Amino acid sequence: MNTTGRIFRLTTFGESHGEAIGGVVDGMPAGISIDVDFIQQELNRRRPGQSAITTSRNEADQVELLSGVFEGKSTGCPIGFIVRNSNQHSSDYDNMRDVFRPSHADYTYAYKYGIRDHRGGGRSSARITISRCVAGALAKLALRQLGIDIVAYTSQVGDIALERDYHLYDLTQTEQNAVRCPDQEKAAEMIRLIEQVKAEGDTIGGVITCVIKGCPPGLGEPEFGKLHAMLGAAMLSINAVKGFEYGEGFAGAAWRGSEQNDIFIPASEATSHLSPLSTPLSTTTNHSGGIQGGLSNGQDIYFRVAFKPVATLLREQQTVNTAGEETTLTARGRHDPCVLPRAVPVVEAMAAITILDAYLLDETTKFEKK
């Protein structure tokens, strides 16, 4: 399964230390203005070596669009693209050739396929998320003309966490620090923690919050194609993700229905165009996270994604080798002490891919070229 989506589809290829990472996007609506600078900007947000708290691997991650674009617009044909690898240090992984890193994909890949690329994790490397960011940027360009906006941010690193309510923060400030947190004071604390963990040869996890604004009601399917299930599947397919919750999520399990129910009210004139009902509706609260009965309800969609600590540690760990013998491993190479800063654009990309696919699947809407 190297393909995701039903109408807006992405197929990816490539390995961490191969010639290139790439993909094919099929189902891109025709006539969308393709801003290559924007696509590159999205890749720059994901690229390694962008700060002292990320891996020092130095890759330009320059995207090359190979097809599906003519005179600056999408043609409706498949969009092929590649991003060439240029800064691999494959020898850094020589001591991992016959050793399984704890909690990494080394063992499961070897068991399933009988062969694995030990250089940087091969296909299991987070570097393959490059393809998701390119496809996500294309999806964002299409969603722009629908008035749908997606923003994600780091809301927790270790035990340093923001309040759950995203309304408390100015999300335009997210890109103003290396950890991509909209609270500058908390961001400084998070950065210090990551630096400390890195100095110890250790890693740390956290949480990314994502907010989708302007999504019309009715996206998703009422049974096995629920919108939150689509988003959950998309997020859980990202490397190192261990959990997904939308709306109040697990916290809401302790509430009563009288506390959690979102009361309906007539919609404001500003949002009334989103509904075909004679009396468009809104809600006084949004504990549902913008999704009810598996369908979007026109309110902000928001969710949280939990990331585990990176499995590769620059310190000694007990493990076994391919012969099943106990041994120790001290990893070498360039690794992220925390994936959160570089995972923010990946979460946005997968959200954009999912929402555009759901929009194109919805028989009650029509993609309008503007």
Short mmCIF file of C-alpha atoms in Angstrom, two decimals, residues 214-218 264-282 296-299 364-365:
data_model
loop_
_atom_site.label_atom_id
_atom_site.label_comp_id
_atom_site.label_asym_id
_atom_site.label_seq_id
_atom_site.Cartn_x
_atom_site.Cartn_y
_atom_site.Cartn_z
CA GLY A 214 -13.66 26.85 6.33
CA CYS A 215 -14.57 23.21 5.72
CA PRO A 216 -18.16 22.97 4.46
CA PRO A 217 -20.71 20.68 6.13
CA GLY A 218 -21.34 17.22 4.77
CA PHE A 264 -27.52 24.46 17.69
CA ILE A 265 -28.26 28.11 16.87
CA PRO A 266 -29.09 29.90 13.60
CA ALA A 267 -25.94 30.57 11.58
CA SER A 268 -24.59 34.06 11.11
CA GLU A 269 -24.87 35.67 7.69
CA ALA A 270 -21.15 35.12 7.27
CA THR A 271 -21.59 31.34 7.32
CA SER A 272 -25.12 30.87 6.01
CA HIS A 273 -23.88 30.25 2.46
CA LEU A 274 -22.27 26.99 3.64
CA SER A 275 -25.60 25.22 4.09
CA PRO A 276 -28.36 24.18 1.64
CA LEU A 277 -30.87 24.28 4.52
CA SER A 278 -33.53 26.98 4.52
CA THR A 279 -32.36 27.84 8.04
CA PRO A 280 -28.56 27.33 8.19
CA LEU A 281 -27.24 26.30 11.59
CA SER A 282 -24.21 26.89 13.76
CA SER A 296 -18.21 17.69 8.84
CA ASN A 297 -20.71 20.17 10.33
CA GLY A 298 -19.18 23.45 9.12
CA GLN A 299 -17.39 24.29 12.38
CA THR A 364 -23.43 17.23 -3.06
CA THR A 365 -20.60 19.67 -3.85
#
